[in-house]
mmCIF file of C-alpha atoms in Angstrom:
data_model
loop_
_atom_site.group_PDB
_atom_site.id
_atom_site.type_symbol
_atom_site.label_atom_id
_atom_site.label_comp_id
_atom_site.label_asym_id
_atom_site.label_seq_id
_atom_site.Cartn_x
_atom_site.Cartn_y
_atom_site.Cartn_z
ATOM 1 C CA MET A 1 -16.412 -37.642 -21.616
ATOM 2 C CA THR A 2 -16.386 -34.610 -22.601
ATOM 3 C CA GLY A 3 -20.322 -34.494 -22.987
ATOM 4 C CA ALA A 4 -20.245 -35.028 -19.020
ATOM 5 C CA PHE A 5 -17.774 -32.354 -18.356
ATOM 6 C CA ASP A 6 -19.878 -29.415 -20.667
ATOM 7 C CA ILE A 7 -23.588 -30.037 -18.092
ATOM 8 C CA ILE A 8 -21.525 -30.762 -14.614
ATOM 9 C CA LEU A 9 -19.443 -27.667 -15.255
ATOM 10 C CA CYS A 10 -23.279 -25.584 -16.459
ATOM 11 C CA LEU A 11 -24.880 -26.591 -13.513
ATOM 12 C CA MET A 12 -22.181 -25.703 -11.170
ATOM 13 C CA ILE A 13 -22.043 -22.165 -12.838
ATOM 14 C CA LEU A 14 -25.997 -21.905 -12.509
ATOM 15 C CA GLY A 15 -25.645 -23.240 -8.891
ATOM 16 C CA ALA A 16 -22.479 -20.986 -7.690
ATOM 17 C CA ALA A 17 -24.817 -17.726 -9.491
ATOM 18 C CA GLY A 18 -28.013 -18.548 -7.337
ATOM 19 C CA ILE A 19 -26.296 -19.119 -4.667
ATOM 20 C CA ALA A 20 -24.531 -15.517 -4.920
ATOM 21 C CA LEU A 21 -27.633 -14.331 -5.835
ATOM 22 C CA PHE A 22 -29.744 -15.571 -2.858
ATOM 23 C CA VAL A 23 -27.044 -16.289 0.405
ATOM 24 C CA ARG A 24 -27.505 -14.260 2.781
ATOM 25 C CA ASP A 25 -24.294 -13.883 3.833
ATOM 26 C CA ALA A 26 -22.380 -10.994 2.333
ATOM 27 C CA LEU A 27 -18.776 -13.260 2.220
ATOM 28 C CA ALA A 28 -20.624 -16.339 1.162
ATOM 29 C CA ALA A 29 -21.760 -14.603 -1.959
ATOM 30 C CA ILE A 30 -18.497 -12.992 -2.451
ATOM 31 C CA ALA A 31 -16.617 -16.548 -2.296
ATOM 32 C CA PHE A 32 -19.517 -18.531 -4.067
ATOM 33 C CA PHE A 33 -19.121 -15.315 -6.940
ATOM 34 C CA ILE A 34 -15.885 -15.213 -7.578
ATOM 35 C CA ALA A 35 -16.280 -19.387 -7.450
ATOM 36 C CA PHE A 36 -18.865 -18.815 -10.059
ATOM 37 C CA GLY A 37 -16.427 -16.286 -12.480
ATOM 38 C CA ASN A 38 -13.560 -19.084 -12.250
ATOM 39 C CA LEU A 39 -15.566 -21.643 -13.160
ATOM 40 C CA LEU A 40 -17.055 -18.940 -16.240
ATOM 41 C CA GLY A 41 -13.591 -18.475 -17.189
ATOM 42 C CA LEU A 42 -13.375 -22.775 -17.647
ATOM 43 C CA ALA A 43 -16.429 -22.479 -19.186
ATOM 44 C CA TRP A 44 -14.587 -20.297 -21.476
ATOM 45 C CA LEU A 45 -12.289 -22.367 -22.216
ATOM 46 C CA GLY A 46 -14.010 -25.551 -22.888
ATOM 47 C CA LEU A 47 -15.532 -22.991 -25.883
ATOM 48 C CA ASP A 48 -11.718 -22.651 -27.393
ATOM 49 C CA ALA A 49 -12.252 -19.216 -26.285
ATOM 50 C CA VAL A 50 -8.918 -18.423 -23.898
ATOM 51 C CA ASN A 51 -9.188 -14.379 -24.838
ATOM 52 C CA VAL A 52 -12.485 -14.559 -23.030
ATOM 53 C CA ALA A 53 -11.337 -16.766 -20.786
ATOM 54 C CA LEU A 54 -8.269 -14.719 -19.340
ATOM 55 C CA ALA A 55 -10.112 -11.787 -19.220
ATOM 56 C CA GLU A 56 -13.428 -13.252 -17.057
ATOM 57 C CA ILE A 57 -9.954 -15.148 -14.904
ATOM 58 C CA ALA A 58 -8.980 -11.870 -14.644
ATOM 59 C CA LEU A 59 -10.974 -9.546 -14.176
ATOM 60 C CA GLY A 60 -14.379 -10.882 -13.313
ATOM 61 C CA ALA A 61 -13.704 -13.378 -10.241
ATOM 62 C CA GLY A 62 -9.403 -11.532 -9.287
ATOM 63 C CA VAL A 63 -10.642 -8.161 -9.085
ATOM 64 C CA THR A 64 -14.021 -8.151 -9.290
ATOM 65 C CA GLY A 65 -13.154 -9.922 -6.168
ATOM 66 C CA VAL A 66 -11.347 -8.157 -5.108
ATOM 67 C CA LEU A 67 -12.471 -5.140 -4.632
ATOM 68 C CA LEU A 68 -16.134 -6.321 -3.071
ATOM 69 C CA ILE A 69 -14.348 -8.089 -0.120
ATOM 70 C CA LEU A 70 -12.339 -4.298 0.681
ATOM 71 C CA ALA A 71 -15.886 -3.066 0.270
ATOM 72 C CA ARG A 72 -17.022 -5.148 2.944
ATOM 73 C CA ALA A 73 -14.349 -5.136 5.175
ATOM 74 C CA ARG A 74 -14.820 -1.074 4.995
ATOM 75 C CA LEU A 75 -19.118 -1.099 5.385
ATOM 76 C CA LEU A 76 -18.364 -2.905 8.205
ATOM 77 C CA ALA A 77 -15.288 -0.709 9.769
ATOM 78 C CA LEU A 78 -18.206 1.986 9.246
ATOM 79 C CA GLY A 79 -21.226 -0.088 11.760
ATOM 80 C CA ASP A 80 -23.132 -1.238 8.071
ATOM 81 C CA ASP A 81 -23.714 -5.418 9.529
ATOM 82 C CA ALA A 82 -23.509 -5.859 5.331
ATOM 83 C CA THR A 83 -26.154 -8.172 5.509
ATOM 84 C CA CYS A 84 -29.193 -7.565 2.937
ATOM 85 C CA ALA A 85 -32.292 -5.835 3.494
ATOM 86 C CA ASP A 86 -35.467 -7.364 2.949
ATOM 87 C CA THR A 87 -37.148 -6.169 -0.154
ATOM 88 C CA SER A 88 -40.655 -6.331 -0.518
ATOM 89 C CA ALA A 89 -42.706 -9.178 -2.886
ATOM 90 C CA TRP A 90 -43.266 -7.170 -5.334
ATOM 91 C CA LEU A 91 -40.404 -5.138 -6.116
ATOM 92 C CA ARG A 92 -38.952 -9.127 -6.225
ATOM 93 C CA ALA A 93 -41.637 -9.981 -8.645
ATOM 94 C CA GLY A 94 -40.602 -7.429 -10.763
ATOM 95 C CA ALA A 95 -37.187 -8.164 -10.782
ATOM 96 C CA LEU A 96 -37.583 -11.537 -11.698
ATOM 97 C CA ALA A 97 -39.936 -10.067 -14.781
ATOM 98 C CA ALA A 98 -37.435 -7.833 -15.556
ATOM 99 C CA CYS A 99 -34.086 -9.329 -16.073
ATOM 100 C CA ALA A 100 -36.194 -12.783 -17.059
ATOM 101 C CA GLY A 101 -37.576 -10.706 -20.411
ATOM 102 C CA PHE A 102 -33.813 -9.590 -20.518
ATOM 103 C CA VAL A 103 -32.625 -13.245 -20.631
ATOM 104 C CA LEU A 104 -35.533 -13.790 -22.970
ATOM 105 C CA LEU A 105 -34.917 -11.550 -25.682
ATOM 106 C CA LEU A 106 -30.633 -12.329 -25.568
ATOM 107 C CA ALA A 107 -31.166 -16.009 -25.813
ATOM 108 C CA ALA A 108 -33.454 -15.472 -28.694
ATOM 109 C CA ALA A 109 -31.104 -12.495 -29.688
ATOM 110 C CA VAL A 110 -27.862 -15.335 -29.583
ATOM 111 C CA LEU A 111 -29.709 -17.962 -31.334
ATOM 112 C CA SER A 112 -31.058 -16.052 -34.380
ATOM 113 C CA ILE A 113 -27.126 -15.293 -35.747
ATOM 114 C CA PRO A 114 -26.391 -17.833 -37.647
ATOM 115 C CA PRO A 115 -23.789 -20.337 -36.621
ATOM 116 C CA GLU A 116 -21.289 -19.452 -40.350
ATOM 117 C CA SER A 117 -21.644 -15.786 -39.250
ATOM 118 C CA GLY A 118 -18.575 -15.698 -37.438
ATOM 119 C CA LEU A 119 -15.822 -12.473 -38.123
ATOM 120 C CA ASP A 120 -12.998 -15.537 -38.313
ATOM 121 C CA ARG A 121 -13.899 -15.560 -41.602
ATOM 122 C CA ALA A 122 -13.893 -11.506 -42.693
ATOM 123 C CA VAL A 123 -10.561 -11.192 -40.195
ATOM 124 C CA ALA A 124 -9.064 -13.886 -41.299
ATOM 125 C CA PRO A 125 -7.519 -13.268 -44.712
ATOM 126 C CA LEU A 126 -6.697 -8.700 -43.397
ATOM 127 C CA MET A 127 -4.258 -10.949 -40.423
ATOM 128 C CA PRO A 128 -0.784 -10.459 -42.440
ATOM 129 C CA GLY A 129 -0.656 -7.434 -43.401
ATOM 130 C CA LEU A 130 -0.491 -6.417 -39.683
ATOM 131 C CA GLY A 131 3.050 -9.092 -39.188
ATOM 132 C CA ILE A 132 0.059 -10.560 -35.492
ATOM 133 C CA GLU A 133 -1.288 -13.678 -35.710
ATOM 134 C CA ASN A 134 -3.637 -13.158 -32.187
ATOM 135 C CA ARG A 135 -7.367 -12.175 -34.182
ATOM 136 C CA VAL A 136 -8.838 -10.768 -31.162
ATOM 137 C CA THR A 137 -5.743 -9.002 -30.854
ATOM 138 C CA GLY A 138 -6.560 -7.294 -34.285
ATOM 139 C CA VAL A 139 -9.954 -6.502 -34.652
ATOM 140 C CA LEU A 140 -9.375 -5.174 -31.030
ATOM 141 C CA LEU A 141 -6.154 -2.796 -31.812
ATOM 142 C CA ALA A 142 -6.357 -2.532 -35.415
ATOM 143 C CA PHE A 143 -9.446 -3.013 -37.098
ATOM 144 C CA ARG A 144 -11.743 -1.968 -34.029
ATOM 145 C CA ALA A 145 -9.340 0.669 -32.886
ATOM 146 C CA TYR A 146 -11.638 3.365 -32.698
ATOM 147 C CA ASP A 147 -13.825 1.435 -29.444
ATOM 148 C CA THR A 148 -10.498 -0.129 -27.619
ATOM 149 C CA LEU A 149 -9.146 3.861 -27.691
ATOM 150 C CA LEU A 150 -12.735 4.780 -26.465
ATOM 151 C CA GLU A 151 -12.682 2.331 -23.545
ATOM 152 C CA SER A 152 -9.521 3.581 -22.770
ATOM 153 C CA PHE A 153 -10.682 6.066 -22.197
ATOM 154 C CA VAL A 154 -14.102 5.278 -20.561
ATOM 155 C CA LEU A 155 -11.394 3.550 -17.996
ATOM 156 C CA LEU A 156 -9.597 7.381 -17.418
ATOM 157 C CA GLY A 157 -13.271 8.721 -17.229
ATOM 158 C CA ALA A 158 -14.141 6.268 -14.306
ATOM 159 C CA LEU A 159 -10.943 7.185 -12.022
ATOM 160 C CA VAL A 160 -11.429 10.314 -12.573
ATOM 161 C CA ALA A 161 -15.385 9.445 -10.882
ATOM 162 C CA VAL A 162 -14.310 7.842 -8.422
ATOM 163 C CA TRP A 163 -11.577 10.423 -7.320
ATOM 164 C CA SER A 164 -14.753 13.375 -7.325
ATOM 165 C CA LEU A 165 -16.141 11.385 -4.637
ATOM 166 C CA ALA A 166 -13.900 12.896 -2.322
ATOM 167 C CA PRO A 167 -14.986 14.234 1.072
ATOM 168 C CA ALA A 168 -14.134 18.254 0.301
ATOM 169 C CA GLY A 169 -10.613 19.661 1.960
ATOM 170 C CA VAL A 170 -8.614 15.929 1.870
ATOM 171 C CA TRP A 171 -8.287 16.784 -2.477
ATOM 172 C CA PRO A 172 -5.131 16.859 -3.032
ATOM 173 C CA GLY A 173 -4.582 14.292 -0.780
ATOM 174 C CA ARG A 174 -4.206 9.993 -0.557
ATOM 175 C CA PRO A 175 -6.721 7.002 -1.008
ATOM 176 C CA ALA A 176 -6.803 5.131 2.560
ATOM 177 C CA ASP A 177 -4.219 2.738 3.397
ATOM 178 C CA LEU A 178 -4.925 -0.823 2.052
ATOM 179 C CA GLY A 179 -1.849 -1.859 4.843
ATOM 180 C CA VAL A 180 -2.867 -4.443 7.539
ATOM 181 C CA ALA A 181 -2.954 -3.071 11.274
ATOM 182 C CA ASP A 182 -1.749 -6.715 13.062
ATOM 183 C CA VAL A 183 1.477 -6.280 13.151
ATOM 184 C CA PRO A 184 2.379 -10.059 12.869
ATOM 185 C CA MET A 185 0.001 -9.746 10.178
ATOM 186 C CA ARG A 186 1.626 -6.496 8.419
ATOM 187 C CA ARG A 187 5.042 -8.664 8.571
ATOM 188 C CA VAL A 188 4.441 -11.840 7.032
ATOM 189 C CA ALA A 189 1.664 -9.520 3.605
ATOM 190 C CA ARG A 190 4.869 -7.115 3.816
ATOM 191 C CA SER A 191 7.713 -10.115 2.338
ATOM 192 C CA PHE A 192 4.422 -12.303 -0.192
ATOM 193 C CA GLY A 193 3.662 -8.128 -1.081
ATOM 194 C CA ARG A 194 7.617 -7.925 -2.611
ATOM 195 C CA PHE A 195 7.609 -11.659 -3.781
ATOM 196 C CA LEU A 196 5.000 -10.599 -5.730
ATOM 197 C CA LEU A 197 4.767 -7.653 -7.645
ATOM 198 C CA PRO A 198 7.955 -8.594 -9.473
ATOM 199 C CA VAL A 199 6.036 -11.603 -9.877
ATOM 200 C CA ALA A 200 3.494 -10.127 -11.413
ATOM 201 C CA LEU A 201 5.387 -7.261 -12.796
ATOM 202 C CA VAL A 202 6.856 -10.124 -14.777
ATOM 203 C CA MET A 203 3.641 -11.615 -15.902
ATOM 204 C CA ALA A 204 2.335 -8.672 -16.815
ATOM 205 C CA ALA A 205 5.046 -7.980 -19.899
ATOM 206 C CA TYR A 206 4.412 -11.078 -21.484
ATOM 207 C CA LEU A 207 1.213 -11.552 -21.579
ATOM 208 C CA VAL A 208 1.110 -8.198 -23.238
ATOM 209 C CA TRP A 209 4.036 -9.742 -25.691
ATOM 210 C CA ALA A 210 2.495 -13.360 -26.276
ATOM 211 C CA GLY A 211 -0.816 -10.650 -27.345
ATOM 212 C CA SER A 212 0.399 -10.560 -30.748
ATOM 213 C CA ASP A 213 0.784 -14.092 -31.253
ATOM 214 C CA VAL A 214 -1.534 -16.350 -28.887
ATOM 215 C CA PRO A 215 -4.325 -14.865 -26.796
ATOM 216 C CA GLY A 216 -2.935 -11.930 -23.461
ATOM 217 C CA GLY A 217 -3.408 -8.633 -24.315
ATOM 218 C CA ALA A 218 -2.943 -5.161 -22.212
ATOM 219 C CA PHE A 219 -6.582 -6.074 -20.618
ATOM 220 C CA GLN A 220 -5.021 -8.650 -19.075
ATOM 221 C CA ALA A 221 -1.909 -8.136 -18.419
ATOM 222 C CA GLY A 222 -2.539 -4.624 -16.800
ATOM 223 C CA THR A 223 -5.230 -6.349 -14.652
ATOM 224 C CA VAL A 224 -2.149 -9.200 -13.105
ATOM 225 C CA LEU A 225 -0.171 -6.024 -12.851
ATOM 226 C CA ALA A 226 -2.674 -3.917 -10.699
ATOM 227 C CA GLY A 227 -2.778 -7.657 -8.650
ATOM 228 C CA GLY A 228 0.389 -6.636 -8.274
ATOM 229 C CA LEU A 229 -0.042 -3.614 -6.423
ATOM 230 C CA MET A 230 -2.898 -4.480 -4.152
ATOM 231 C CA VAL A 231 -0.732 -7.429 -2.414
ATOM 232 C CA SER A 232 1.813 -4.727 -2.256
ATOM 233 C CA ALA A 233 -0.356 -1.757 -1.035
ATOM 234 C CA ILE A 234 -2.068 -4.712 1.242
ATOM 235 C CA GLY A 235 1.650 -5.541 2.947
ATOM 236 C CA GLY A 236 2.511 -1.891 3.049
ATOM 237 C CA ALA A 237 5.569 -3.142 0.940
ATOM 238 C CA ILE A 238 4.440 0.126 -1.526
ATOM 239 C CA GLY A 239 2.155 3.733 0.123
ATOM 240 C CA LEU A 240 -0.516 5.001 -1.777
ATOM 241 C CA PRO A 241 0.459 7.865 -3.908
ATOM 242 C CA ARG A 242 -0.882 11.185 -3.204
ATOM 243 C CA SER A 243 -3.480 11.537 -6.097
ATOM 244 C CA ASP A 244 -1.199 14.992 -7.053
ATOM 245 C CA LEU A 245 2.036 12.917 -7.891
ATOM 246 C CA PRO A 246 3.376 14.291 -11.234
ATOM 247 C CA GLY A 247 4.727 10.746 -11.878
ATOM 248 C CA LEU A 248 1.418 8.559 -11.049
ATOM 249 C CA ARG A 249 -0.227 11.700 -13.858
ATOM 250 C CA VAL A 250 1.114 10.029 -16.408
ATOM 251 C CA ALA A 251 1.238 6.615 -15.267
ATOM 252 C CA LEU A 252 -2.841 7.087 -15.908
ATOM 253 C CA VAL A 253 -2.989 9.106 -19.173
ATOM 254 C CA LEU A 254 0.310 7.094 -20.561
ATOM 255 C CA GLY A 255 -1.468 4.255 -22.165
ATOM 256 C CA PRO A 256 -4.651 6.861 -24.047
ATOM 257 C CA LEU A 257 -2.031 9.409 -25.042
ATOM 258 C CA VAL A 258 -0.027 7.090 -26.826
ATOM 259 C CA PHE A 259 -2.834 5.543 -28.346
ATOM 260 C CA LEU A 260 -4.538 8.799 -28.878
ATOM 261 C CA LEU A 261 -0.501 10.081 -30.747
ATOM 262 C CA ILE A 262 -0.410 6.726 -32.775
ATOM 263 C CA GLY A 263 -4.291 7.105 -34.063
ATOM 264 C CA LEU A 264 -3.429 10.488 -35.457
ATOM 265 C CA ALA A 265 0.382 9.648 -36.065
ATOM 266 C CA GLY A 266 -2.171 7.787 -38.837
ATOM 267 C CA MET A 267 -3.907 10.132 -40.996
ATOM 268 C CA GLY A 268 -0.321 10.365 -42.669
ATOM 269 C CA PHE A 269 -1.089 6.958 -43.658
ATOM 270 C CA GLY A 270 -4.372 7.254 -44.646
ATOM 271 C CA GLY A 271 -6.992 8.127 -42.038
ATOM 272 C CA PHE A 272 -7.542 7.721 -37.708
ATOM 273 C CA LEU A 273 -5.822 4.504 -36.532
ATOM 274 C CA VAL A 274 -4.456 3.917 -39.525
ATOM 275 C CA TYR A 275 -1.041 2.176 -39.065
ATOM 276 C CA PRO A 276 1.391 1.935 -41.721
ATOM 277 C CA GLU A 277 2.198 -0.420 -43.547
ATOM 278 C CA GLY A 278 4.607 -3.077 -42.264
ATOM 279 C CA SER A 279 5.150 -1.297 -38.480
ATOM 280 C CA ALA A 280 1.700 -2.315 -37.759
ATOM 281 C CA LYS A 281 3.368 -4.357 -34.720
ATOM 282 C CA ALA A 282 5.584 -1.732 -33.056
ATOM 283 C CA ALA A 283 2.232 0.368 -32.709
ATOM 284 C CA ILE A 284 0.269 -2.012 -31.029
ATOM 285 C CA LEU A 285 2.666 -2.851 -29.094
ATOM 286 C CA ALA A 286 3.852 0.725 -28.290
ATOM 287 C CA ILE A 287 0.332 0.539 -27.868
ATOM 288 C CA GLU A 288 -0.624 -2.742 -25.602
ATOM 289 C CA TYR A 289 2.816 -2.084 -22.987
ATOM 290 C CA SER A 290 1.484 1.741 -22.210
ATOM 291 C CA LEU A 291 -1.751 0.515 -22.152
ATOM 292 C CA PHE A 292 -1.330 -2.420 -19.269
ATOM 293 C CA LEU A 293 0.567 0.220 -17.701
ATOM 294 C CA SER A 294 -1.974 2.376 -17.319
ATOM 295 C CA ILE A 295 -4.898 0.439 -16.786
ATOM 296 C CA GLY A 296 -2.650 -1.694 -14.221
ATOM 297 C CA ALA A 297 -2.173 2.179 -12.381
ATOM 298 C CA THR A 298 -5.526 2.845 -13.198
ATOM 299 C CA LEU A 299 -6.805 -0.327 -11.936
ATOM 300 C CA ALA A 300 -5.192 -0.333 -8.506
ATOM 301 C CA LEU A 301 -6.503 3.414 -7.676
ATOM 302 C CA LEU A 302 -9.934 2.339 -8.642
ATOM 303 C CA VAL A 303 -9.058 -1.028 -5.598
ATOM 304 C CA ALA A 304 -8.311 1.646 -4.016
ATOM 305 C CA GLY A 305 -11.479 3.627 -3.701
ATOM 306 C CA PRO A 306 -11.952 7.857 -3.232
ATOM 307 C CA ASN A 307 -9.564 9.774 -1.038
ATOM 308 C CA VAL A 308 -10.133 10.583 2.404
ATOM 309 C CA ILE A 309 -7.052 11.492 3.837
ATOM 310 C CA GLY A 310 -5.826 15.247 3.099
ATOM 311 C CA TRP A 311 -2.442 16.093 3.002
ATOM 312 C CA PRO A 312 0.319 17.310 5.147
ATOM 313 C CA ASP A 313 0.211 13.461 5.581
ATOM 314 C CA PRO A 314 2.725 12.731 8.244
ATOM 315 C CA ALA A 315 3.528 8.759 7.115
ATOM 316 C CA GLY A 316 5.780 10.316 4.317
ATOM 317 C CA GLY A 317 4.667 7.488 1.717
ATOM 318 C CA THR A 318 7.412 5.998 -0.992
ATOM 319 C CA ASP A 319 6.299 7.107 -4.691
ATOM 320 C CA ARG A 320 5.575 3.595 -5.892
ATOM 321 C CA HIS A 321 4.557 4.840 -9.734
ATOM 322 C CA SER A 322 8.875 5.229 -9.564
ATOM 323 C CA ASP A 323 8.801 2.492 -11.890
ATOM 324 C CA CYS A 324 6.414 3.365 -14.370
ATOM 325 C CA MET B 1 -4.776 -40.479 -23.775
ATOM 326 C CA ALA B 2 -6.855 -37.088 -24.008
ATOM 327 C CA ASP B 3 -9.699 -39.431 -21.888
ATOM 328 C CA TRP B 4 -8.058 -39.634 -19.622
ATOM 329 C CA PHE B 5 -7.592 -36.143 -19.253
ATOM 330 C CA THR B 6 -10.941 -34.951 -19.503
ATOM 331 C CA LEU B 7 -12.087 -37.736 -16.678
ATOM 332 C CA ALA B 8 -9.572 -35.915 -15.021
ATOM 333 C CA ALA B 9 -11.487 -32.402 -15.436
ATOM 334 C CA VAL B 10 -14.460 -34.573 -14.692
ATOM 335 C CA PHE B 11 -13.302 -35.318 -11.340
ATOM 336 C CA LEU B 12 -11.111 -32.073 -10.579
ATOM 337 C CA LEU B 13 -15.004 -30.134 -11.392
ATOM 338 C CA LEU B 14 -16.506 -32.560 -8.867
ATOM 339 C CA SER B 15 -14.045 -31.773 -6.227
ATOM 340 C CA ILE B 16 -14.771 -28.104 -6.717
ATOM 341 C CA ALA B 17 -17.871 -28.640 -6.529
ATOM 342 C CA VAL B 18 -17.416 -30.429 -3.165
ATOM 343 C CA ALA B 19 -15.217 -27.777 -2.077
ATOM 344 C CA LEU B 20 -18.142 -25.282 -2.297
ATOM 345 C CA VAL B 21 -20.568 -27.019 -0.524
ATOM 346 C CA ARG B 22 -18.591 -26.654 2.757
ATOM 347 C CA CYS B 23 -17.650 -22.601 0.973
ATOM 348 C CA TRP B 24 -21.914 -22.368 1.595
ATOM 349 C CA ARG B 25 -21.841 -23.979 4.944
ATOM 350 C CA GLY B 26 -18.775 -21.883 6.579
ATOM 351 C CA PRO B 27 -19.924 -21.517 9.116
ATOM 352 C CA GLY B 28 -17.756 -18.933 9.627
ATOM 353 C CA PRO B 29 -15.542 -16.326 7.021
ATOM 354 C CA VAL B 30 -12.399 -18.128 7.134
ATOM 355 C CA GLU B 31 -13.691 -20.870 6.419
ATOM 356 C CA ARG B 32 -15.907 -19.826 3.637
ATOM 357 C CA ILE B 33 -13.208 -17.622 2.081
ATOM 358 C CA MET B 34 -10.695 -21.240 2.344
ATOM 359 C CA ALA B 35 -13.231 -23.557 0.549
ATOM 360 C CA ALA B 36 -12.828 -20.663 -1.976
ATOM 361 C CA GLN B 37 -9.425 -20.546 -2.792
ATOM 362 C CA LEU B 38 -9.249 -24.547 -2.736
ATOM 363 C CA ALA B 39 -12.368 -23.799 -5.902
ATOM 364 C CA GLY B 40 -10.196 -21.292 -6.782
ATOM 365 C CA THR B 41 -7.349 -24.292 -6.958
ATOM 366 C CA GLY B 42 -9.454 -27.536 -8.367
ATOM 367 C CA VAL B 43 -10.072 -24.445 -11.214
ATOM 368 C CA ILE B 44 -6.548 -24.281 -11.675
ATOM 369 C CA GLY B 45 -5.989 -27.845 -11.561
ATOM 370 C CA VAL B 46 -9.203 -28.459 -14.891
ATOM 371 C CA ALA B 47 -7.471 -25.350 -16.676
ATOM 372 C CA VAL B 48 -3.976 -27.472 -16.493
ATOM 373 C CA VAL B 49 -5.569 -30.402 -17.659
ATOM 374 C CA LEU B 50 -7.909 -29.214 -20.247
ATOM 375 C CA GLY B 51 -4.594 -27.162 -21.340
ATOM 376 C CA ALA B 52 -2.931 -31.122 -21.922
ATOM 377 C CA ALA B 53 -6.167 -32.337 -22.987
ATOM 378 C CA ARG B 54 -6.749 -29.845 -26.436
ATOM 379 C CA ARG B 55 -2.219 -29.428 -26.543
ATOM 380 C CA ASP B 56 -2.925 -25.466 -26.141
ATOM 381 C CA ALA B 57 -0.325 -24.014 -24.129
ATOM 382 C CA ALA B 58 -2.537 -20.652 -23.447
ATOM 383 C CA MET B 59 -4.768 -22.651 -21.785
ATOM 384 C CA LEU B 60 -2.045 -22.662 -18.873
ATOM 385 C CA ASP B 61 -1.554 -19.214 -19.562
ATOM 386 C CA ALA B 62 -4.611 -18.082 -17.932
ATOM 387 C CA ALA B 63 -4.198 -20.691 -15.307
ATOM 388 C CA LEU B 64 -1.384 -18.556 -13.977
ATOM 389 C CA ILE B 65 -3.004 -15.631 -13.901
ATOM 390 C CA GLY B 66 -5.877 -17.301 -12.032
ATOM 391 C CA THR B 67 -2.552 -18.179 -9.526
ATOM 392 C CA LEU B 68 -1.458 -15.144 -9.076
ATOM 393 C CA LEU B 69 -4.864 -13.563 -8.561
ATOM 394 C CA ALA B 70 -6.496 -15.525 -6.067
ATOM 395 C CA ALA B 71 -3.196 -15.062 -3.946
ATOM 396 C CA VAL B 72 -4.380 -11.170 -4.197
ATOM 397 C CA ALA B 73 -8.475 -12.100 -2.995
ATOM 398 C CA VAL B 74 -6.954 -14.155 0.344
ATOM 399 C CA THR B 75 -4.671 -10.529 1.068
ATOM 400 C CA ALA B 76 -7.451 -9.136 0.996
ATOM 401 C CA PHE B 77 -9.359 -10.850 2.593
ATOM 402 C CA ALA B 78 -6.959 -11.514 5.398
ATOM 403 C CA ARG B 79 -6.138 -7.174 5.623
ATOM 404 C CA SER B 80 -9.901 -6.853 6.255
ATOM 405 C CA ALA B 81 -10.344 -10.006 9.263
ATOM 406 C CA ALA B 82 -9.119 -8.182 12.290
ATOM 407 C CA ARG B 83 -12.331 -8.930 14.241
ATOM 408 C CA PRO B 84 -11.786 -11.726 16.665
ATOM 409 C CA GLY B 85 -14.437 -14.019 14.740
ATOM 410 C CA ASP B 86 -13.323 -14.588 11.960
ATOM 411 C CA ARG B 87 -9.545 -15.802 13.382
ATOM 412 C CA PRO B 88 -9.088 -19.908 12.921
ATOM 413 C CA ASP B 89 -8.053 -18.868 16.574
ATOM 414 C CA GLY B 90 -9.596 -16.590 17.507
ATOM 415 C CA SER B 91 -7.242 -14.490 19.986
ATOM 416 C CA GLY B 92 -8.205 -11.328 17.689
#
C-alpha cells in the first residue's frame, strides 16, 4: 500500500510540474506551481524529512505562490497580458538539452552517494553537548553556523537589491499599497488579517521553540510571520512602513546582527561561532528568535517590492513593526 | 491500523488529482484558484493522515503551516481579482 502511495505521489508531482511548465495561462501555471510545492512537501514527509517538508510547504508553495500571484496582478495592472510569448524552436531545444544534461548530472551525483554516508552518524554523538535534540537545527546553528550566518546576510542583501530598484525621487518612501480597493471586500480582508496575524505570530513563536527538539526553526517561522503580515497588509489592518523608519531598520538587521555578535563573543570561548559550554541552547534560541523576526519582516517586504510612493505621504499609515 | 491510514492517504491523493483536473480545465481564474485551494486542503489531509500513520506529531505542524499559508495565497488572489471577469457573479 505504501508503494502505491509513493508511485501515485511521484506521478502527481511530475504531472503538476509538467502542467505548470507547459500551460499557456499564467494563473493556471501559478496554481500548478503551488500544487507542485505542496505535493513535493508531501514527498518529503513521506521520506520522514519533516524539516525539509516544512520549508518546502512554507517557502516553496506558500510565500513563492503569493509572490507569483501578486506579480501577475502587477503585470496585468501595467497592461501586460501575462501570457507566455512564442519562442523559437532552437531556443526550446537548447533549453531542453541543457536542463536534461543538468538533471542527468544531478541524478548521477545523487546515485553515486553510498547509502551509509549520511551526516547523521557524524552528528549524533555531538548533539548532547548542545542540549538540543533536532539534528538539523544542530547542523544549521552550531556545526555549520557559518553557512546560516551568511544566508541571513544574503536575505538582507536581497531586500537591499529590491529596494535599489525604486525609481529616483521616491526614496525614502514606501512600497505600493497592497490593500484591496473594493470596499466590502476590504472589510472582510481587514477582519481576516486582524484574526490571522496573531495566530501566525503564535504559530511562528512555537515553531522556533519547537525547532530545538523537533522539526521547525527560524526560516519556517519567519515565513509564517511573513504570511500573517502579508494578509494584514492586504486587508489594510497594517500599513506598509516607510523604508527609512528606524524601527523597521532595527527589525531587519536584528537577526544577522545578534548572530554576528554571539559569533564574535564565541572568540572568547575558543573561536568564531563557538558557543560557551552549557549555554549553547540559550545562544541558539537567542539567535533563532531574532532571526525569525528579521526573516519575517524581510520576506514580507520582499513580496511588497520596491518603493513606488515617495514621502510626504498623505495616507500616513501605521508602523506595523512597532511590535518587533 | 497504519494500513488503513495509508489507504486513506491514497484515497486523498486521488481526490487531489481530481481537483487538479478541475484546476487545469478552468475555465476561469476563480475555478483555477478554488481548485488549487481544494488540492491544498487535500494535501493538508494527507499530511495529517501520514502523521497519524507514523505517529509523528511534527507532521501536524506541516499541516498547520500549509493551512495558514493557503489562506495568504487566496487572499492575495482575491485582492488582484478586481477585474469583472474574475468575480464569480461577474458584477465586478
